[in-house]
Amino acid sequence: MFPEIPLAQQILLACKAKGIRHIVLSPGSRNAPLTIGFASDAFFTTYSMVDERCAAFFALGLAQQLREPVVVACTSGSALLNYYPAVSEAFYSNIPLVVISADRPTSKIDIGDGQTIHQPHALAAHTAYNANLSEENKALFFNEYLLNEALNTAALKLLPVHINAPFEEPLYRTLPAPTVTFHNEIGIKKQTPLNSEKLLQFTKDWIYPKKMVLIGVLPPGAMAQKWIDWLQKDPSILVLTESTANVVAESFIGMIDTFLSPIQKRNLQKLLQPDVLISIGGMVVSKKIKEFLRQYPPKAHYYIDEQVGYDTFFALTHHFKTDINTFLEAVTPELPPVSFDYKGVWLPLYKETLAKRSAFLAQIPFSDMAVYQAILEQIPTPYHIQISNSAPIRYVQLFPAKDGWKIFCNRGTSGIDGSTSTAIGASVVQSLPTLLITGDLSFFYNNNALWCNYIPKTLKIIIVNNGGGGIFRILPTDKETPFFETFQETTHSLTAEHLCRMYGITYLQAENKESLNEGLKMLFSDHENPILLEVFTPRMLNDTILKDYFNTLS
């Protein structure tokens, strides 16, 4: 069954020709031609979600895991604008989200008709391509060109695109077969040749004795084991990794903030300052490493990533636009050996710091930090882990990642707004069980995510509920001001118990070490329903323990 409207047929045929299978739809009349077409064709896997913001983050989670375009389609008006948070996240996280917005015909805009806004280019600042289609039948050829460009851009650049489609009534009429065709123009990925002059400069800079490799966000398995081993063997290379790097190796330093804590106290910054910095992957969470490298910049900074090349430390020399495996395959035969043991200088200090860390963690009372310690010690391997922003991702960075974990966090814009929806979308196409670790504000902000018929029974959620925005107690804010608790920390007494009852999710709670350990044991066992563990921690104690942690390490 096909919609009668030729433009809607064209969009459906385009998505099918490009092999886009996952379609997230929100209810509405103006997008009914698309809904009818997508839902009627067994080629597509369709999802229905009422809340457009949740729908977009759900689609983001699907695309994040699949590494291929996923469509999210809505009706006209403000529905489109609810996609913007997820679109901006996709833009900065290189996720190919395809937004298709139904629109009123051009003649109906600005005449006082309902659900009309200026939709063309509404998302332009954070999309890689905007296809503003025409409802005129004579424009079918040009529409075909725009659809090819938009969908090829999403697939090849791994970036979000926006397709705006105006439909005139009647909207619900159908046909047994399409009346238009779509000529698929296959997109060709253009390989950017490595700049030979910059490669030569990189080779010359390699003789410097202190080389630091900083690995940000990477999909699991993105770096070949061959090159992980190679980096471990070179004594002149010190490798720092984040939890979201999904790279674990014995000689890599995986808890950056913990490692850096003693450096300033002992005035070792100049000694640690790298001559050459090599960045791999996406966004970096650690604020301490950003502050350190901005204050003590390298002589040369090379960024190696197919998509991004951020000048985070204001010292960027060159962005090699390729993946790390291809780059190292090309450059390593030309690299001279360097005998300086930069790594050997710092690993003993790191081990000494880890000993202090273990002693500190063994005696802390029940708190946010004790909760994260227990969680991260008990997550099985392999496991798919989603982490919300603000305090959760920062606490996770203070504990070692395990080989076999697949760790994700919406670090593109670092917002708390769609973490639960993203995790649910990701869990739908993940073969591993999924654990979402989230804070209370992030969870309640996005609680419409649970209004979803697709949550697998393998989804597990842990809420660390400290009664407010605990991150603001950690930040250097004035906690004595009369508005701090209301307008910054945003204190509350909410719990997820009734939400779980409403949505058929098994609910557990914990408020001390004993109930936490029991709750974690139950959480990681098999269940017939999704399960949520809510852990209540002391709001007024958490920031003190975290500060004591860093003071002890210093």
Coordinates of C-alpha atoms in Angstrom, one line a residue:
M1 CA 0.0 0.0 0.0
F2 CA 1.4 3.4 -1.1
P3 CA 0.2 6.9 -0.3
E4 CA -1.4 8.6 -3.2
I5 CA 0.8 11.7 -2.9
P6 CA 3.7 11.4 -5.4
L7 CA 6.2 13.2 -3.2
A8 CA 5.5 10.8 -0.3
Q9 CA 6.0 7.8 -2.6
Q10 CA 9.3 9.3 -3.7
I11 CA 10.6 9.6 -0.1
L12 CA 9.6 6.0 0.6
L13 CA 11.3 4.7 -2.5
A14 CA 14.4 6.8 -1.7
C15 CA 14.8 5.3 1.8
K16 CA 14.3 1.8 0.5
A17 CA 16.8 2.3 -2.3
K18 CA 19.4 3.5 0.2
G19 CA 18.7 0.5 2.5
I20 CA 17.4 2.6 5.4
R21 CA 15.4 0.1 7.4
H22 CA 14.7 1.7 10.8
I23 CA 11.9 4.3 10.9
V24 CA 10.8 6.1 14.1
L25 CA 7.4 7.8 13.6
S26 CA 5.3 10.1 15.8
P27 CA 1.6 10.4 15.3
G28 CA 0.1 13.2 13.2
S29 CA -2.1 14.0 10.2
R30 CA 0.3 15.9 8.0
N31 CA 2.9 13.0 8.1
A32 CA 0.1 10.4 7.5
P33 CA 1.3 9.7 3.9
L34 CA 4.7 8.7 5.2
T35 CA 3.3 6.7 8.1
I36 CA 1.0 4.8 5.8
G37 CA 3.9 4.0 3.4
F38 CA 6.5 3.1 6.0
A39 CA 4.2 1.0 8.2
S40 CA 2.8 -0.9 5.2
D41 CA 6.1 -2.1 3.8
A42 CA 7.7 -5.1 5.5
F43 CA 11.1 -3.9 4.4
F44 CA 11.0 -1.2 7.1
T45 CA 11.1 -1.8 10.9
T46 CA 8.8 1.0 12.3
Y47 CA 8.5 2.4 15.8
S48 CA 5.7 4.7 17.0
M49 CA 6.6 7.2 19.7
V50 CA 4.3 10.1 20.8
D51 CA 6.9 12.4 22.3
E52 CA 9.0 13.8 19.4
R53 CA 12.0 14.7 21.6
C54 CA 12.0 11.1 23.0
A55 CA 11.5 9.7 19.4
A56 CA 14.5 11.6 18.1
F57 CA 16.8 10.4 20.9
F58 CA 15.5 6.9 20.5
A59 CA 16.4 7.1 16.8
L60 CA 19.8 8.5 17.8
G61 CA 20.3 5.4 20.0
L62 CA 19.5 3.1 17.1
A63 CA 21.8 5.0 14.7
Q64 CA 24.6 5.1 17.3
Q65 CA 24.7 1.3 17.5
L66 CA 24.0 0.5 13.9
R67 CA 26.4 3.2 12.5
E68 CA 23.9 3.7 9.6
P69 CA 21.1 6.2 8.9
V70 CA 17.9 6.0 10.9
V71 CA 14.8 8.0 9.9
V72 CA 12.8 10.0 12.4
A73 CA 9.6 11.5 10.9
C74 CA 7.0 13.8 12.3
T75 CA 4.0 16.0 11.5
S76 CA 4.2 19.8 10.8
G77 CA 4.6 22.6 13.3
S78 CA 6.4 22.6 16.6
A79 CA 6.8 18.8 16.4
L80 CA 9.9 19.3 14.3
L81 CA 11.6 21.6 16.8
N82 CA 11.4 18.9 19.5
Y83 CA 13.9 17.0 17.4
Y84 CA 16.6 19.8 17.8
P85 CA 18.3 18.5 21.0
A86 CA 18.9 15.1 19.4
V87 CA 19.9 16.6 16.1
S88 CA 22.6 18.7 17.8
E89 CA 23.8 15.7 19.7
A90 CA 24.0 13.7 16.4
F91 CA 25.9 16.6 14.7
Y92 CA 28.6 16.6 17.3
S93 CA 28.7 12.8 17.8
N94 CA 28.8 12.0 14.1
I95 CA 25.5 10.0 14.1
P96 CA 23.5 9.8 10.8
L97 CA 20.1 10.8 11.9
V98 CA 17.7 11.5 9.0
V99 CA 14.9 13.9 10.0
I100 CA 11.9 14.0 7.8
S101 CA 9.3 16.6 8.6
A102 CA 6.0 16.8 7.0
D103 CA 4.9 20.4 6.2
R104 CA 1.9 22.4 5.0
P105 CA 2.1 23.5 1.4
T106 CA 4.0 26.8 0.9
S107 CA 0.7 28.6 0.2
K108 CA -0.6 27.8 3.6
I109 CA 2.3 29.3 5.6
D110 CA 1.8 32.7 7.3
I111 CA -1.9 32.9 6.6
G112 CA -3.1 32.0 10.1
D113 CA -3.4 28.2 9.5
G114 CA -2.7 25.8 12.3
Q115 CA 0.5 24.0 13.0
T116 CA 2.5 26.1 10.6
I117 CA 6.0 27.4 11.3
H118 CA 8.9 28.2 9.0
Q119 CA 10.3 24.6 8.7
P120 CA 12.8 24.9 5.8
H121 CA 16.3 25.2 7.2
A122 CA 14.9 25.1 10.8
L123 CA 17.7 22.7 11.8
A124 CA 20.3 24.1 9.4
A125 CA 23.0 25.1 11.9
H126 CA 23.3 21.5 13.1
T127 CA 22.7 19.4 10.0
A128 CA 25.0 18.5 7.1
Y129 CA 22.4 18.9 4.4
N130 CA 18.9 20.4 4.1
A131 CA 16.6 19.1 1.4
N132 CA 13.6 21.4 1.1
L133 CA 11.3 19.5 -1.2
S134 CA 8.5 20.8 -3.3
E135 CA 4.9 19.6 -3.5
E136 CA 4.7 20.4 -7.2
N137 CA 4.6 17.4 -9.5
K138 CA 6.8 19.1 -11.9
A139 CA 9.5 19.2 -9.2
L140 CA 9.8 15.5 -8.9
F141 CA 13.1 15.4 -10.8
F142 CA 14.7 18.0 -8.6
N143 CA 13.2 16.4 -5.4
E144 CA 15.0 13.2 -6.5
Y145 CA 18.3 15.0 -6.7
L146 CA 17.8 16.5 -3.2
L147 CA 16.8 13.2 -1.7
N148 CA 19.9 11.5 -3.2
E149 CA 22.1 14.3 -1.8
A150 CA 20.6 14.2 1.7
L151 CA 20.6 10.5 2.2
N152 CA 24.1 10.0 0.7
T153 CA 25.4 12.8 3.0
A154 CA 24.0 11.1 6.1
A155 CA 25.5 7.7 5.1
L156 CA 28.9 8.9 4.0
K157 CA 29.6 11.7 6.5
L158 CA 27.8 10.1 9.5
L159 CA 26.0 13.4 10.1
P160 CA 22.3 14.4 10.6
V161 CA 20.3 15.7 7.6
H162 CA 16.9 17.3 7.3
I163 CA 14.3 16.6 4.7
N164 CA 11.3 18.9 4.7
A165 CA 8.3 17.6 2.7
P166 CA 5.1 19.7 2.1
F167 CA 2.0 17.6 1.6
E168 CA -1.4 18.9 0.4
E169 CA -4.7 17.3 1.5
P170 CA -6.2 14.8 1.0
L171 CA -3.5 12.9 3.1
Y172 CA -4.9 9.4 3.7
R173 CA -5.7 8.2 0.2
T174 CA -3.7 5.1 -0.9
L175 CA -2.8 3.2 -4.1
P176 CA -1.7 -0.5 -4.5
A177 CA 1.5 0.6 -6.4
P178 CA 3.6 3.7 -6.7
T179 CA 3.1 6.1 -9.6
V180 CA 6.6 7.5 -9.5
T181 CA 10.1 6.0 -9.6
F182 CA 13.3 6.8 -7.8
H183 CA 16.7 6.7 -9.6
N184 CA 19.2 5.9 -6.9
E185 CA 22.5 7.8 -7.3
I186 CA 25.0 5.9 -5.2
G187 CA 27.2 8.1 -3.1
I188 CA 30.9 7.7 -3.3
K189 CA 33.1 8.2 -0.3
K190 CA 35.9 10.5 -1.2
Q191 CA 39.1 9.6 0.5
T192 CA 41.1 12.7 1.5
P193 CA 44.7 11.9 0.7
L194 CA 47.1 12.4 3.6
N195 CA 49.0 15.6 3.3
S196 CA 52.6 14.5 2.4
E197 CA 54.1 17.7 3.8
K198 CA 52.3 17.3 7.1
L199 CA 53.2 13.6 7.2
L200 CA 56.8 14.5 6.8
Q201 CA 56.5 17.0 9.6
F202 CA 54.8 14.4 11.8
T203 CA 57.7 12.0 11.1
K204 CA 60.2 14.8 12.1
D205 CA 58.3 15.6 15.3
W206 CA 58.3 11.9 16.2
I207 CA 61.9 12.2 17.4
Y208 CA 60.7 14.3 20.4
P209 CA 61.1 12.3 23.6
K210 CA 57.7 12.9 25.1
K211 CA 54.6 11.8 23.1
M212 CA 51.2 11.7 24.6
V213 CA 48.2 9.9 23.0
L214 CA 44.8 11.0 24.2
I215 CA 41.9 8.8 23.1
G216 CA 38.4 10.3 23.3
V217 CA 35.0 8.8 22.2
L218 CA 35.5 5.7 20.0
P219 CA 33.1 3.0 19.0
P220 CA 34.0 -0.5 20.4
G221 CA 36.6 -2.2 18.2
A222 CA 37.5 1.0 16.3
M223 CA 41.2 0.5 17.0
A224 CA 42.8 -2.7 15.9
Q225 CA 44.6 -4.8 18.5
K226 CA 47.8 -4.6 16.4
W227 CA 48.0 -0.9 17.0
I228 CA 47.0 -1.1 20.7
D229 CA 50.0 -3.5 21.1
W230 CA 52.2 -1.2 19.2
L231 CA 51.4 1.8 21.4
Q232 CA 52.0 -0.2 24.5
K233 CA 55.5 -1.3 23.3
D234 CA 56.9 2.2 22.6
P235 CA 58.4 3.7 25.8
S236 CA 58.2 7.3 24.4
I237 CA 54.4 7.2 24.2
L238 CA 52.1 7.8 27.2
V239 CA 48.5 6.8 26.4
L240 CA 45.6 8.3 28.2
T241 CA 42.1 6.9 27.6
E242 CA 38.6 7.8 28.6
S243 CA 35.8 5.3 29.5
T244 CA 34.1 6.2 26.3
A245 CA 37.2 5.3 24.3
N246 CA 36.4 1.6 24.6
V247 CA 40.1 0.8 24.6
V248 CA 41.6 -1.1 27.5
A249 CA 45.3 -2.0 27.8
E250 CA 47.6 -2.7 30.7
S251 CA 50.0 0.2 30.2
F252 CA 47.3 2.7 29.2
I253 CA 46.2 5.2 31.9
G254 CA 42.4 4.9 32.0
M255 CA 41.5 7.2 34.9
I256 CA 42.9 10.5 33.7
D257 CA 41.6 12.7 36.6
T258 CA 43.0 10.3 39.1
F259 CA 46.3 10.2 37.4
L260 CA 46.6 14.0 37.2
S261 CA 45.6 14.7 40.8
P262 CA 49.2 14.5 42.3
I263 CA 50.8 16.3 39.3
Q264 CA 50.0 19.9 40.4
K265 CA 50.6 19.3 44.1
R266 CA 54.1 18.0 43.3
N267 CA 54.9 20.7 40.7
L268 CA 55.4 18.1 38.0
Q269 CA 53.5 19.8 35.2
K270 CA 56.6 20.8 33.2
L271 CA 57.9 17.3 33.4
L272 CA 54.6 15.8 32.2
Q273 CA 54.1 18.4 29.5
P274 CA 54.2 16.5 26.2
D275 CA 56.3 17.5 23.2
V276 CA 53.8 16.0 20.9
L277 CA 50.1 15.3 21.5
I278 CA 48.2 12.9 19.3
S279 CA 44.4 13.0 19.7
I280 CA 42.2 10.1 18.6
G281 CA 38.4 9.9 18.5
G282 CA 35.7 12.4 19.6
M283 CA 34.9 14.5 22.7
V284 CA 37.0 14.3 25.9
V285 CA 35.2 14.3 29.3
S286 CA 38.1 15.1 31.6
K287 CA 38.2 18.7 32.6
K288 CA 41.6 18.2 34.3
I289 CA 43.3 17.1 31.1
K290 CA 41.8 20.0 29.2
E291 CA 43.0 22.5 31.8
F292 CA 46.5 20.9 31.9
L293 CA 47.1 20.8 28.1
R294 CA 45.8 24.4 27.7
Q295 CA 48.2 25.6 30.4
Y296 CA 51.1 23.3 29.2
P297 CA 50.5 22.9 25.5
P298 CA 52.5 20.6 23.3
K299 CA 54.9 21.8 20.7
A300 CA 52.8 19.9 18.1
H301 CA 49.3 18.6 18.2
Y302 CA 48.0 16.1 15.6
Y303 CA 44.4 15.0 15.4
I304 CA 43.7 11.7 13.8
D305 CA 40.0 11.0 13.1
E306 CA 37.9 10.5 9.9
Q307 CA 35.3 13.1 11.0
V308 CA 36.5 15.6 13.6
G309 CA 39.7 17.5 14.4
Y310 CA 39.0 19.7 17.4
D311 CA 41.5 22.4 18.5
T312 CA 40.5 21.7 22.1
F313 CA 43.9 22.8 23.5
F314 CA 44.5 25.8 21.1
A315 CA 47.6 24.1 19.8
L316 CA 46.4 22.1 16.7
T317 CA 49.1 21.5 14.1
H318 CA 47.1 19.4 11.7
H319 CA 44.0 17.2 11.4
F320 CA 44.7 13.9 9.5
K321 CA 41.2 13.0 8.2
T322 CA 41.5 9.3 8.4
D323 CA 41.0 6.5 10.9
I324 CA 43.8 5.6 13.3
N325 CA 44.4 2.2 11.8
T326 CA 44.9 3.5 8.3
F327 CA 47.1 6.3 9.6
L328 CA 49.4 4.1 11.6
E329 CA 49.6 1.6 8.8
A330 CA 50.8 4.4 6.5
V331 CA 53.2 6.2 8.8
T332 CA 54.8 3.7 11.1
P333 CA 57.4 2.4 8.6
E334 CA 58.8 5.9 8.5
L335 CA 59.0 6.5 12.2
P336 CA 62.4 6.5 13.9
P337 CA 62.8 4.7 17.2
V338 CA 63.0 6.9 20.3
S339 CA 64.7 5.6 23.4
F340 CA 63.3 8.0 26.0
D341 CA 61.1 6.2 28.6
Y342 CA 58.4 8.8 28.9
K343 CA 55.9 6.1 29.9
G344 CA 58.2 4.6 32.5
V345 CA 58.5 8.0 34.3
W346 CA 54.8 8.1 34.9
L347 CA 53.5 4.6 35.4
P348 CA 55.2 4.2 38.8
L349 CA 53.6 7.4 40.0
Y350 CA 50.3 6.2 38.7
K351 CA 50.6 2.9 40.6
E352 CA 51.5 4.8 43.7
T353 CA 48.3 6.9 43.2
L354 CA 46.2 3.8 42.7
A355 CA 47.4 2.4 46.0
K356 CA 46.3 5.6 47.8
R357 CA 43.0 5.4 45.8
S358 CA 42.4 1.8 47.0
A359 CA 43.0 2.7 50.6
F360 CA 40.7 5.7 50.4
L361 CA 37.8 3.8 48.7
A362 CA 38.0 1.0 51.3
Q363 CA 36.9 3.4 54.1
I364 CA 34.4 5.8 52.6
P365 CA 30.8 5.8 53.9
F366 CA 27.8 5.2 51.8
S367 CA 27.7 7.9 49.2
D368 CA 27.7 8.6 45.4
M369 CA 31.3 7.5 45.1
A370 CA 30.7 4.2 47.1
V371 CA 27.7 3.5 44.9
Y372 CA 29.6 3.9 41.7
Q373 CA 32.4 1.8 43.1
A374 CA 30.0 -1.0 43.8
I375 CA 28.2 -0.7 40.4
L376 CA 31.4 -0.7 38.4
E377 CA 32.8 -3.6 40.3
Q378 CA 29.7 -5.8 39.7
I379 CA 28.8 -5.1 36.0
P380 CA 29.4 -8.4 34.2
T381 CA 31.4 -8.7 31.0
P382 CA 30.6 -8.4 28.2
Y383 CA 28.0 -5.7 28.7
H384 CA 26.5 -2.7 26.8
I385 CA 26.6 0.4 29.1
Q386 CA 25.0 3.8 28.5
I387 CA 25.8 6.6 30.9
S388 CA 23.9 9.9 31.4
N389 CA 25.7 13.2 31.5
S390 CA 26.8 15.5 34.4
A391 CA 27.8 13.6 37.6
P392 CA 27.4 10.0 36.3
I393 CA 29.9 10.1 33.5
R394 CA 32.4 12.0 35.7
Y395 CA 32.1 9.4 38.4
V396 CA 32.5 6.5 35.9
Q397 CA 35.7 8.1 34.8
L398 CA 37.1 7.6 38.3
F399 CA 36.9 3.8 37.9
P400 CA 38.7 1.4 35.5
A401 CA 36.8 0.2 32.5
K402 CA 36.8 -3.5 31.8
D403 CA 37.7 -5.2 28.5
G404 CA 34.4 -6.4 27.0
W405 CA 32.3 -3.4 28.1
K406 CA 30.8 -1.2 25.4
I407 CA 30.4 2.2 26.9
F408 CA 28.4 5.1 25.4
C409 CA 27.5 8.6 26.5
N410 CA 25.9 11.5 24.6
R411 CA 29.0 13.6 24.8
G412 CA 28.4 15.6 21.6
T413 CA 26.6 18.4 23.5
S414 CA 26.8 16.7 26.9
G415 CA 23.2 17.3 27.7
I416 CA 21.1 15.4 30.2
D417 CA 17.9 15.6 28.1
G418 CA 17.8 12.4 26.2
S419 CA 20.0 9.8 27.9
T420 CA 17.2 7.4 28.8
S421 CA 15.7 7.5 25.3
T422 CA 19.1 7.0 23.7
A423 CA 19.8 4.0 25.9
I424 CA 16.4 2.4 25.1
G425 CA 16.9 3.0 21.3
A426 CA 20.4 1.5 21.6
S427 CA 19.2 -1.5 23.6
V428 CA 16.7 -2.4 20.9
V429 CA 19.4 -3.3 18.4
Q430 CA 22.1 -4.5 20.8
S431 CA 22.8 -8.2 21.2
L432 CA 24.2 -7.6 24.7
P433 CA 22.1 -6.7 27.7
T434 CA 22.0 -2.9 28.3
L435 CA 22.7 -1.0 31.5
L436 CA 21.8 2.7 31.8
I437 CA 23.5 4.5 34.7
T438 CA 21.8 7.8 35.2
G439 CA 21.3 10.6 37.7
D440 CA 18.0 11.6 39.1
L441 CA 17.5 14.8 37.2
S442 CA 18.5 13.3 33.9
F443 CA 16.1 10.4 34.5
F444 CA 13.1 12.5 35.5
Y445 CA 13.7 15.1 32.8
N446 CA 13.4 12.3 30.2
N447 CA 10.8 10.1 31.9
N448 CA 8.6 10.0 28.8
A449 CA 11.3 7.7 27.4
L450 CA 9.5 4.9 29.3
W451 CA 6.4 5.6 27.3
C452 CA 7.6 3.1 24.7
N453 CA 6.5 -0.3 23.5
Y454 CA 10.0 -1.5 22.5
I455 CA 11.9 -1.7 25.8
P456 CA 13.6 -5.1 25.8
K457 CA 13.5 -7.2 29.0
T458 CA 17.3 -7.1 29.0
L459 CA 17.3 -3.3 29.8
K460 CA 18.5 -2.5 33.3
I461 CA 18.5 1.0 34.8
I462 CA 20.3 2.3 37.8
I463 CA 19.3 5.8 39.1
V464 CA 21.7 7.4 41.6
N465 CA 19.2 9.6 43.3
N466 CA 20.9 12.2 45.5
G467 CA 17.8 14.5 45.6
G468 CA 19.0 17.1 43.1
G469 CA 21.7 18.2 40.7
G470 CA 24.6 16.9 42.6
I471 CA 27.1 18.2 40.0
F472 CA 26.4 21.7 41.3
R473 CA 27.7 20.8 44.7
I474 CA 30.9 19.6 43.1
L475 CA 31.3 22.8 41.0
P476 CA 32.8 25.9 42.6
T477 CA 29.5 27.6 43.2
D478 CA 28.3 29.6 46.2
K479 CA 26.2 27.1 48.1
E480 CA 25.2 29.6 50.7
T481 CA 23.2 31.8 48.4
P482 CA 19.4 31.6 49.2
F483 CA 18.6 30.5 45.6
F484 CA 21.2 27.7 45.3
E485 CA 19.1 24.7 46.3
T486 CA 16.0 25.9 44.3
F487 CA 17.5 27.2 41.1
Q488 CA 20.9 25.3 40.7
E489 CA 20.9 22.1 42.7
T490 CA 17.1 21.8 42.1
T491 CA 16.3 19.7 45.2
H492 CA 13.4 17.3 45.1
S493 CA 11.9 14.3 46.8
L494 CA 10.8 12.4 43.7
T495 CA 11.2 8.6 43.2
A496 CA 10.8 6.4 40.1
E497 CA 8.6 3.8 41.9
H498 CA 5.3 4.9 40.5
L499 CA 6.7 5.4 37.0
C500 CA 7.9 1.8 37.1
R501 CA 4.5 0.6 38.2
M502 CA 2.8 2.5 35.4
Y503 CA 5.1 1.2 32.7
G504 CA 5.5 -2.4 33.9
I505 CA 9.1 -2.1 35.0
T506 CA 10.4 -4.1 38.0
Y507 CA 11.4 -1.7 40.7
L508 CA 14.1 -2.1 43.3
Q509 CA 15.6 0.5 45.7
A510 CA 18.6 0.7 47.9
E511 CA 19.7 3.2 50.6
N512 CA 22.8 1.6 52.2
K513 CA 25.6 -0.7 51.2
E514 CA 23.8 -3.9 52.1
S515 CA 20.6 -3.1 50.2
L516 CA 22.8 -1.9 47.3
N517 CA 24.7 -5.1 47.0
E518 CA 21.5 -7.1 47.2
G519 CA 19.9 -4.9 44.6
L520 CA 22.8 -5.2 42.2
K521 CA 22.7 -9.0 42.6
M522 CA 19.0 -9.0 41.6
L523 CA 19.5 -6.4 38.9
F524 CA 22.1 -8.5 37.0
S525 CA 20.0 -11.7 37.1
D526 CA 17.6 -12.6 34.4
H527 CA 14.1 -11.1 34.5
E528 CA 10.9 -11.2 32.4
N529 CA 10.6 -7.4 32.5
P530 CA 13.0 -4.5 32.3
I531 CA 14.3 -3.7 35.8
L532 CA 15.2 -0.5 37.6
L533 CA 17.3 0.0 40.7
E534 CA 17.0 3.4 42.4
V535 CA 19.8 4.2 44.9
F536 CA 19.2 7.0 47.4
T537 CA 22.4 8.7 48.5
P538 CA 23.1 11.5 51.1
R539 CA 22.8 14.8 49.2
M540 CA 24.9 16.8 51.7
L541 CA 27.8 14.3 51.9
N542 CA 28.7 13.4 48.3
D543 CA 30.7 16.6 47.4
T544 CA 32.8 16.3 50.5
I545 CA 33.8 12.8 49.8
L546 CA 34.7 13.6 46.2
K547 CA 36.9 16.5 47.3
D548 CA 38.5 14.3 50.0
Y549 CA 39.3 11.8 47.2
F550 CA 41.3 14.2 45.2
N551 CA 43.0 15.8 48.2
T552 CA 44.1 12.3 49.4
L553 CA 45.6 11.5 46.0
S554 CA 47.4 14.8 45.9

